[in-house]
PDB file of C-alpha atoms and ligand atoms in Angstrom:
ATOM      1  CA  UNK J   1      -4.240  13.427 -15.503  1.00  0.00           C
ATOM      2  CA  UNK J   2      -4.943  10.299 -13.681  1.00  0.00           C
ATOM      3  CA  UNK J   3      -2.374   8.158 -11.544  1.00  0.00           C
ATOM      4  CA  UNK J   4      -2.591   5.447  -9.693  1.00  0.00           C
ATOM      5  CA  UNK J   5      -0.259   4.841  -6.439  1.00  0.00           C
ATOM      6  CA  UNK J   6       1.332   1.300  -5.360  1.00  0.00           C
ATOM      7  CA  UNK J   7       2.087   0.704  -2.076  1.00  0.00           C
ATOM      8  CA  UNK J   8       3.141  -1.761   0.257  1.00  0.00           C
ATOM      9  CA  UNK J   9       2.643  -0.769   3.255  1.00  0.00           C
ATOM     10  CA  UNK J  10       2.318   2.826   5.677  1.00  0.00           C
ATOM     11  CA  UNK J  11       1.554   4.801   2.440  1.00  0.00           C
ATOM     12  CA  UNK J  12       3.098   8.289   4.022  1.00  0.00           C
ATOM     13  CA  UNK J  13       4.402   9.049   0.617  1.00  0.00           C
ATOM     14  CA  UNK J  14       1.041   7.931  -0.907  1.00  0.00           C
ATOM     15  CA  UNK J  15      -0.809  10.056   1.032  1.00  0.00           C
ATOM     16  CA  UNK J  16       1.559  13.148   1.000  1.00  0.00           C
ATOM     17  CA  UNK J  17       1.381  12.786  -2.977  1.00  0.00           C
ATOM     18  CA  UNK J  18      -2.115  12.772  -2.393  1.00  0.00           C
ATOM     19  CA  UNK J  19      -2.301  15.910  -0.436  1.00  0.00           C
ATOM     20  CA  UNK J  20       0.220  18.316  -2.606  1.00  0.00           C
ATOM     21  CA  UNK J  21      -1.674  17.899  -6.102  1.00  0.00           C
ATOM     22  CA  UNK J  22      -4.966  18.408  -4.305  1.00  0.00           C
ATOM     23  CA  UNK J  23      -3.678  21.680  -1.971  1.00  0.00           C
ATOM     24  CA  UNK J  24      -2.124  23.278  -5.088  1.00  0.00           C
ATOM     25  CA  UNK J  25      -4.582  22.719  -7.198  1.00  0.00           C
ATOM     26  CA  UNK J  26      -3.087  20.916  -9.808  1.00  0.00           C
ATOM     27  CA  UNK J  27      -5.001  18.657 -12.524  1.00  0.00           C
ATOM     28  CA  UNK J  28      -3.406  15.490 -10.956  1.00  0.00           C
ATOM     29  CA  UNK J  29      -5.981  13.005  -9.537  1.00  0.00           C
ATOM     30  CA  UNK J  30      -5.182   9.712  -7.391  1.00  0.00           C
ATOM     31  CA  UNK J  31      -7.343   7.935  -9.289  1.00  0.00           C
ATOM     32  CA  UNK J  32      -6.569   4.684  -7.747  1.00  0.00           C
ATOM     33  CA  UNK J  33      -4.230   3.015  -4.609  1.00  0.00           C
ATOM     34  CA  UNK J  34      -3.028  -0.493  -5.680  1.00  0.00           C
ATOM     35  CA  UNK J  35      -1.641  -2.918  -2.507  1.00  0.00           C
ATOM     36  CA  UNK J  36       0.087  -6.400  -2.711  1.00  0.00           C
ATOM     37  CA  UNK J  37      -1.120  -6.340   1.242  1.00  0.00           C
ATOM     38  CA  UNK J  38      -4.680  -6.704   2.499  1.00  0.00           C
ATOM     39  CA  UNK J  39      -3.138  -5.429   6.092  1.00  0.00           C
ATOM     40  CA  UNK J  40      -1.543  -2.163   4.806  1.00  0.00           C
ATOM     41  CA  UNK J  41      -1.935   1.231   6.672  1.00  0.00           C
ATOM     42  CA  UNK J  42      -2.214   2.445   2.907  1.00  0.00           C
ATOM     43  CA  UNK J  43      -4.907   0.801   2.700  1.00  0.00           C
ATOM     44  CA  UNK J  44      -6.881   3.026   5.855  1.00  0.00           C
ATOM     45  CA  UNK J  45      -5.215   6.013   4.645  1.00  0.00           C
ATOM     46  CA  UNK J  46      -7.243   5.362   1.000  1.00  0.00           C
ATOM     47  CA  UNK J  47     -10.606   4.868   2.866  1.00  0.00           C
ATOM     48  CA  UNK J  48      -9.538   8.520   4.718  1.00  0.00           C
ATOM     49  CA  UNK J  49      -8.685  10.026   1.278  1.00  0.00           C
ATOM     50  CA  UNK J  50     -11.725   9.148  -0.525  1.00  0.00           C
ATOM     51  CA  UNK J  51      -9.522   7.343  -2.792  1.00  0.00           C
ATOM     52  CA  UNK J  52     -10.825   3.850  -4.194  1.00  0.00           C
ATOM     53  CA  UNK J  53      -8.150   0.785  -3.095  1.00  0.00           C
ATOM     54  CA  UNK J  54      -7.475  -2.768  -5.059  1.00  0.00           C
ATOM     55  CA  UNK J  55      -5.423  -5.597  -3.316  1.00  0.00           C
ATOM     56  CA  UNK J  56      -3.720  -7.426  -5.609  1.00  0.00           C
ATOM     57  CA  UNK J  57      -1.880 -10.920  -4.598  1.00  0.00           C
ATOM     58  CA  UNK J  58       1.699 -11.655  -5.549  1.00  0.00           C
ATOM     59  CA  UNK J  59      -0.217 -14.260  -7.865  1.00  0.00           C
ATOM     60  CA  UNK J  60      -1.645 -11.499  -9.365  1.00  0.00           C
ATOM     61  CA  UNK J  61       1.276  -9.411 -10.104  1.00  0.00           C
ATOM     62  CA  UNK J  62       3.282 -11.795 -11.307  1.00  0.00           C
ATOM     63  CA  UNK J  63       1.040 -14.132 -13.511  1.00  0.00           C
ATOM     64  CA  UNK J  64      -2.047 -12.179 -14.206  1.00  0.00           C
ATOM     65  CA  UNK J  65      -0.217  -8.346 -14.945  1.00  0.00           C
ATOM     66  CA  UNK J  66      -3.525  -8.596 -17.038  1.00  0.00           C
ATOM     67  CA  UNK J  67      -5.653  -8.232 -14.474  1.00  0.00           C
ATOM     68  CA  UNK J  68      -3.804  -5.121 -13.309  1.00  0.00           C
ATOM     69  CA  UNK J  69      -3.632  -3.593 -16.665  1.00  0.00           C
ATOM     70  CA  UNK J  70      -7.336  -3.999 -16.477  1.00  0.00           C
ATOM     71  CA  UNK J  71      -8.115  -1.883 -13.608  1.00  0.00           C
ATOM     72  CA  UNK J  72      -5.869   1.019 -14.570  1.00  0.00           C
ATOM     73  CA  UNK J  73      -7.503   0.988 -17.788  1.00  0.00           C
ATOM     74  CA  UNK J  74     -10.512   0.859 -15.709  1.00  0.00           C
ATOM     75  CA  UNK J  75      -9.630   3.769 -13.713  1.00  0.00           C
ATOM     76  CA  UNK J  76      -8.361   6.022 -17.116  1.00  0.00           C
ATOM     77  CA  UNK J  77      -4.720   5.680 -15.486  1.00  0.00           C
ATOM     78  CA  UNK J  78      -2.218   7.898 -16.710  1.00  0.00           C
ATOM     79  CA  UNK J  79       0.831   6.959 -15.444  1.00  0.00           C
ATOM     80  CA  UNK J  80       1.885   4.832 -11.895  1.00  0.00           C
ATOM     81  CA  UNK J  81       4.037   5.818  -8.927  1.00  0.00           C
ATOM     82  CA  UNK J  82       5.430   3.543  -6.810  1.00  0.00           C
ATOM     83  CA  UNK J  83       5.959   4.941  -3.347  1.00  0.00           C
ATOM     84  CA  UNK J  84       6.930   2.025  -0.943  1.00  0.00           C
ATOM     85  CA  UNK J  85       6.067  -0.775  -3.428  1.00  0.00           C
ATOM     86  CA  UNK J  86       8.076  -3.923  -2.652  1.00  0.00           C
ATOM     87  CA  UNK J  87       7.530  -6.544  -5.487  1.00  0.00           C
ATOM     88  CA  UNK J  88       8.820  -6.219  -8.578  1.00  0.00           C
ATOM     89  CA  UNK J  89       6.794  -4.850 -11.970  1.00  0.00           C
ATOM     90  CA  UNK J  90       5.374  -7.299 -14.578  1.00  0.00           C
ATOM     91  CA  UNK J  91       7.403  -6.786 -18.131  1.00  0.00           C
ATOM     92  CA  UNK J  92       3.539  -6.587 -19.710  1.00  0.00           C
ATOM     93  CA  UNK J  93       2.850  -3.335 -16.986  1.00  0.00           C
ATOM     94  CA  UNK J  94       5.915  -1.807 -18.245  1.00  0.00           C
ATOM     95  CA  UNK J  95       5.276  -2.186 -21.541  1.00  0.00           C
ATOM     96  CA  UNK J  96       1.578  -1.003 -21.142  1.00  0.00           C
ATOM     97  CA  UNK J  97       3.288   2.337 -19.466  1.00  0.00           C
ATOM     98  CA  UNK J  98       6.378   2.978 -21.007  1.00  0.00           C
ATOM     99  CA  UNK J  99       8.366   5.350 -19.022  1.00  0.00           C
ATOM    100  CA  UNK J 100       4.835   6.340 -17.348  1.00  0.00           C
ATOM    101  CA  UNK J 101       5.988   4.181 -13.873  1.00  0.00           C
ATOM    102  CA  UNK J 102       8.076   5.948 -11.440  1.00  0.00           C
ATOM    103  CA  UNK J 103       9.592   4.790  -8.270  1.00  0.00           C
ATOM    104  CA  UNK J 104      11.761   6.225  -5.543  1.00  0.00           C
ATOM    105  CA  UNK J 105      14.386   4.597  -3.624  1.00  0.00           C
ATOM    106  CA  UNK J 106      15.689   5.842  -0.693  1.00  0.00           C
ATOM    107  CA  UNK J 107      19.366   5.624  -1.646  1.00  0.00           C
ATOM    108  CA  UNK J 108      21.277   7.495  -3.921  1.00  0.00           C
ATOM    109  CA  UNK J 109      21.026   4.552  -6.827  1.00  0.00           C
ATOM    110  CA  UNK J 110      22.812   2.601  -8.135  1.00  0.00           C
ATOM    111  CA  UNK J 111      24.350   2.344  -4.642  1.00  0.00           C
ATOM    112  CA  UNK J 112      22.297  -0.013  -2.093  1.00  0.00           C
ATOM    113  CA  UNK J 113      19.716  -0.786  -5.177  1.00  0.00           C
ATOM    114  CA  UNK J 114      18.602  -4.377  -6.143  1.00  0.00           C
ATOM    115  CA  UNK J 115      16.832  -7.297  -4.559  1.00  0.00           C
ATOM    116  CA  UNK J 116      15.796  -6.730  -0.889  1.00  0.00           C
ATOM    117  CA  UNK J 117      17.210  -3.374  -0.274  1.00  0.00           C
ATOM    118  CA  UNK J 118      13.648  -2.098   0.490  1.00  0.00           C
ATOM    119  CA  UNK J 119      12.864   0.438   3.274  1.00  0.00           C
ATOM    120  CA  UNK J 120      15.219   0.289   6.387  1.00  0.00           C
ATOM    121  CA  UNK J 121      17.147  -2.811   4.967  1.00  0.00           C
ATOM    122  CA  UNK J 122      18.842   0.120   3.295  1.00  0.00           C
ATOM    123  CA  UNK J 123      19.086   2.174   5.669  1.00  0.00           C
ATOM    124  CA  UNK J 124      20.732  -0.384   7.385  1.00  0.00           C
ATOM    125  CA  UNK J 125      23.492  -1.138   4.949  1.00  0.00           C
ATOM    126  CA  UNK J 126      24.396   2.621   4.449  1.00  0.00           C
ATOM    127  CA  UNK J 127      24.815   2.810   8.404  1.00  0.00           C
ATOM    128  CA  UNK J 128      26.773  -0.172   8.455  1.00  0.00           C
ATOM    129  CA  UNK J 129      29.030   0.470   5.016  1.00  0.00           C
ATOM    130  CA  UNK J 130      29.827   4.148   6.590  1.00  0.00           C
ATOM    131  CA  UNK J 131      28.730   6.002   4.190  1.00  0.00           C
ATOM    132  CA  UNK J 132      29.145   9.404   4.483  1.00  0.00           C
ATOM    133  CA  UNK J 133      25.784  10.710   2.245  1.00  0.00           C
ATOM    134  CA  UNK J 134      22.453   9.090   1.549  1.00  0.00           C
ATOM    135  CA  UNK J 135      19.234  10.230  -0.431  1.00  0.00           C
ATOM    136  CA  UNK J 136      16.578   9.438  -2.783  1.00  0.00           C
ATOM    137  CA  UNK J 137      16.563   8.618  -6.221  1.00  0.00           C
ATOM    138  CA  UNK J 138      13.365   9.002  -8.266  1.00  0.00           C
ATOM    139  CA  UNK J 139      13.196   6.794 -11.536  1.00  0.00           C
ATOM    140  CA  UNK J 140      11.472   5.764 -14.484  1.00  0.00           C
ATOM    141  CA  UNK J 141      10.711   1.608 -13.656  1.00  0.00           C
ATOM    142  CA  UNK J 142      12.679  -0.316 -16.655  1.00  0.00           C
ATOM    143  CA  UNK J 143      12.598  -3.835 -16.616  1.00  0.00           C
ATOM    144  CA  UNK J 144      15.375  -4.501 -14.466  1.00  0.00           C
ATOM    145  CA  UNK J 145      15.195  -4.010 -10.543  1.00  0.00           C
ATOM    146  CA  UNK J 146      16.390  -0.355  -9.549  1.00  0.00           C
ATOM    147  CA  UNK J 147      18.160   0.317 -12.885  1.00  0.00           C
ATOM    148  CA  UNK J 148      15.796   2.832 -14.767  1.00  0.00           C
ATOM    149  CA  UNK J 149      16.482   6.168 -15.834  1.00  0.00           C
ATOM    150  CA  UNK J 150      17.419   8.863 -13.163  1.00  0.00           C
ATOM    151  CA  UNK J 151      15.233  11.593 -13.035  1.00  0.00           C
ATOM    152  CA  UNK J 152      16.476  13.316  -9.953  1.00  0.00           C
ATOM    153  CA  UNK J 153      18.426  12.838  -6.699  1.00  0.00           C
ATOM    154  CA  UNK J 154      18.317  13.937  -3.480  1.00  0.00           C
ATOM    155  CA  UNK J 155      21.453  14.298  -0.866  1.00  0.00           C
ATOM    156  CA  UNK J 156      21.724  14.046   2.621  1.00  0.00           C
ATOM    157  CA  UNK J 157      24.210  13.879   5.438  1.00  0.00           C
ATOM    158  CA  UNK J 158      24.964  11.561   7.266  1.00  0.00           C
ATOM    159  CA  UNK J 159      27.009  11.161  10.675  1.00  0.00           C
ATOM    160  CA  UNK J 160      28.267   8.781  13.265  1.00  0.00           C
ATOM    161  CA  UNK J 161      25.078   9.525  15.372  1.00  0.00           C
ATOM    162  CA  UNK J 162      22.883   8.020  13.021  1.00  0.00           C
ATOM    163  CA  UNK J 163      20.797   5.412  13.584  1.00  0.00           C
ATOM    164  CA  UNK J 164      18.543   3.327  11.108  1.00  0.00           C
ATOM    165  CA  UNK J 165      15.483   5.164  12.734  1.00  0.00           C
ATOM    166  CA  UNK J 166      17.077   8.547  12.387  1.00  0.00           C
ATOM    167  CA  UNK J 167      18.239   8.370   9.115  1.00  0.00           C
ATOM    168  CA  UNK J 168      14.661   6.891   8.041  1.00  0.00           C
ATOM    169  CA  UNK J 169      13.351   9.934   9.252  1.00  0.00           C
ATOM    170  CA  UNK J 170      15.863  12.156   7.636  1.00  0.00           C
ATOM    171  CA  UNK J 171      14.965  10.170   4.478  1.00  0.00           C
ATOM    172  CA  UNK J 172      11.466  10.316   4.694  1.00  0.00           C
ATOM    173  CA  UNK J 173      11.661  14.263   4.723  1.00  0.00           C
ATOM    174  CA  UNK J 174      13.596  14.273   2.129  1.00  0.00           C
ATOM    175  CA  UNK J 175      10.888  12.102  -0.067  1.00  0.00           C
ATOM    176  CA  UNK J 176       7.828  14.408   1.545  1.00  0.00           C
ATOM    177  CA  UNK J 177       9.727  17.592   0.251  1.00  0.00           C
ATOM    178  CA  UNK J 178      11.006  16.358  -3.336  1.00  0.00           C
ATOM    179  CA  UNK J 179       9.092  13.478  -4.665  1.00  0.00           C
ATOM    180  CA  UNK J 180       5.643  15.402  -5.165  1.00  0.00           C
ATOM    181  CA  UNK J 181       7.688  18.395  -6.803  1.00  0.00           C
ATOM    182  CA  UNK J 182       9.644  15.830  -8.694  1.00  0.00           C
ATOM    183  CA  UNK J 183       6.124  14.064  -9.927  1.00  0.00           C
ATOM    184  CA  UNK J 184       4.934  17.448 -10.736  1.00  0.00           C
ATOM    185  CA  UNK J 185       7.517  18.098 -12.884  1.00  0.00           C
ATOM    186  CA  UNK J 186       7.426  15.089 -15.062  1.00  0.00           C
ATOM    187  CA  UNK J 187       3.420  14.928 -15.403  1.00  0.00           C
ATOM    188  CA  UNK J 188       2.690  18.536 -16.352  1.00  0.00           C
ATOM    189  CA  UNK J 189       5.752  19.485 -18.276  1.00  0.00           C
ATOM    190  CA  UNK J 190       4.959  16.586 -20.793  1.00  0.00           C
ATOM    191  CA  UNK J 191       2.158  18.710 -22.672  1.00  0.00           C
TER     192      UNK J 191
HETATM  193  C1  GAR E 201      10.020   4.988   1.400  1.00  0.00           C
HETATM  194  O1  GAR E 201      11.130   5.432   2.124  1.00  0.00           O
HETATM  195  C2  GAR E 201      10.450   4.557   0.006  1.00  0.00           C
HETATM  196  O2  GAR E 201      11.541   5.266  -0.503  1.00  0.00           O
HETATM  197  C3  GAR E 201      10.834   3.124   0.252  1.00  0.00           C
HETATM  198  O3  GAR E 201       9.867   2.637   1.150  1.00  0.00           O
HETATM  199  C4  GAR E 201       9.446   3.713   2.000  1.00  0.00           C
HETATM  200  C5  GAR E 201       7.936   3.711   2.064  1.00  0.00           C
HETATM  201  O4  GAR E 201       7.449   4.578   3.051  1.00  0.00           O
HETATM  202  N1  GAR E 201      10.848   2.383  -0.988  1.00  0.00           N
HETATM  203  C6  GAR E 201      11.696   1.375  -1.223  1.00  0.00           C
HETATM  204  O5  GAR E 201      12.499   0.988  -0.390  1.00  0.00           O
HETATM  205  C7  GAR E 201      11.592   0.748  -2.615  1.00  0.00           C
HETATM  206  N2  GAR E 201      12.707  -0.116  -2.883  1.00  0.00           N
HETATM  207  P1  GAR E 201       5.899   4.963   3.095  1.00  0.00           P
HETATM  208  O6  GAR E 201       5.104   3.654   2.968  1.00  0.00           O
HETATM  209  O7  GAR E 201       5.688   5.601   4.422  1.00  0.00           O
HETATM  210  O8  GAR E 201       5.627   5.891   1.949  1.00  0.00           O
END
């Protein structure tokens, strides 16, 4: 099983991904890193990983999906996970994968979902709407924004002391603990 990561920027979830199918020995290759950003710390964690990078501009992604489609072909992909992927997926990438692209969002969806609530903009707005709980939702990518299937959430607390940067951290945890398990689950349970 071949998949291919996008990501948009630090890659920790890229390269944690990276590091659970190889440690337990699972037939799950990162065949392929894809980037919208040619300054990405994804992209020095790839070189680190062995793990073969493409930088794709927004051009690309949103008039030539083609050219994408190409590359994963190229690369035998399997299915895509988006971990830290900011622009939105080309209707012809979905329909070349259907329900074989998953994202996660660190917010319990369809709360603080949509257009710009990327990264610690959402951390942000849960801080600031006083929400009591926050976590991750991992998804199958439909064709509109943060709205595809649920495949599993994640809950944590969250208190007065919390800051964006804390509750980034508290999120990231979460994602390092539960989204490899998660991927597991869906790849290898589908033969
Ligand atoms: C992660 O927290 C992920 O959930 C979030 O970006 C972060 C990337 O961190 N994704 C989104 O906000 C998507 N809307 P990383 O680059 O260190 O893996």
């Amino acid at each position: 099983m071949n998949i291919a990561i996008f990501a948009s920027g630090n890659g920790s979830n890229a390269e944690n991904i990276y590091h659970y199918f190889k440690k337990n020995n699972l037939p799950v290759t990162v065949a392929l890193i894809v980037t919208n950003n040619p300054n990405a710390f994804v992209i020095e964690r790839a070189k680190k990983m062995n793990v073969p990078v493409e930088v794709f501009y927004k051009n690309d992604f949103y008039r030539h999906p083609e050219k994408i489609i190409a590359q994963l072909k190229k690369y035998a992909v399997d299915y895509i996970v988006l971990a830290g992927f900011l622009l939105k997926i080309h209707p012809e990438i979905i329909r070349a994968y259907p329900n074989k692209i998953i994202n996660i969002h660190p917010s319990l969806l369809p709360k603080f979902g949509g257009k710009g609530m990327y990264g610690d903009n959402v951390h942000k707005a849960v801080i600031e709407a006083g929400e009591k709980e926050s976590g991750i939702t991992i998804h199958f990518v439909n064709e509109e924004y943060d709205k595809g299937e649920i495949i599993a959430q994640y809950k944590i607390a969250v208190n007065e002391l919390d800051t964006t940067e804390t509750l980034a951290k508290k999120i990231h945890n979460l994602e390092y603990k539960y989204f490899p398990k998660t991927l597991e689950k869906v790849f290898l349970d589908e033969k």
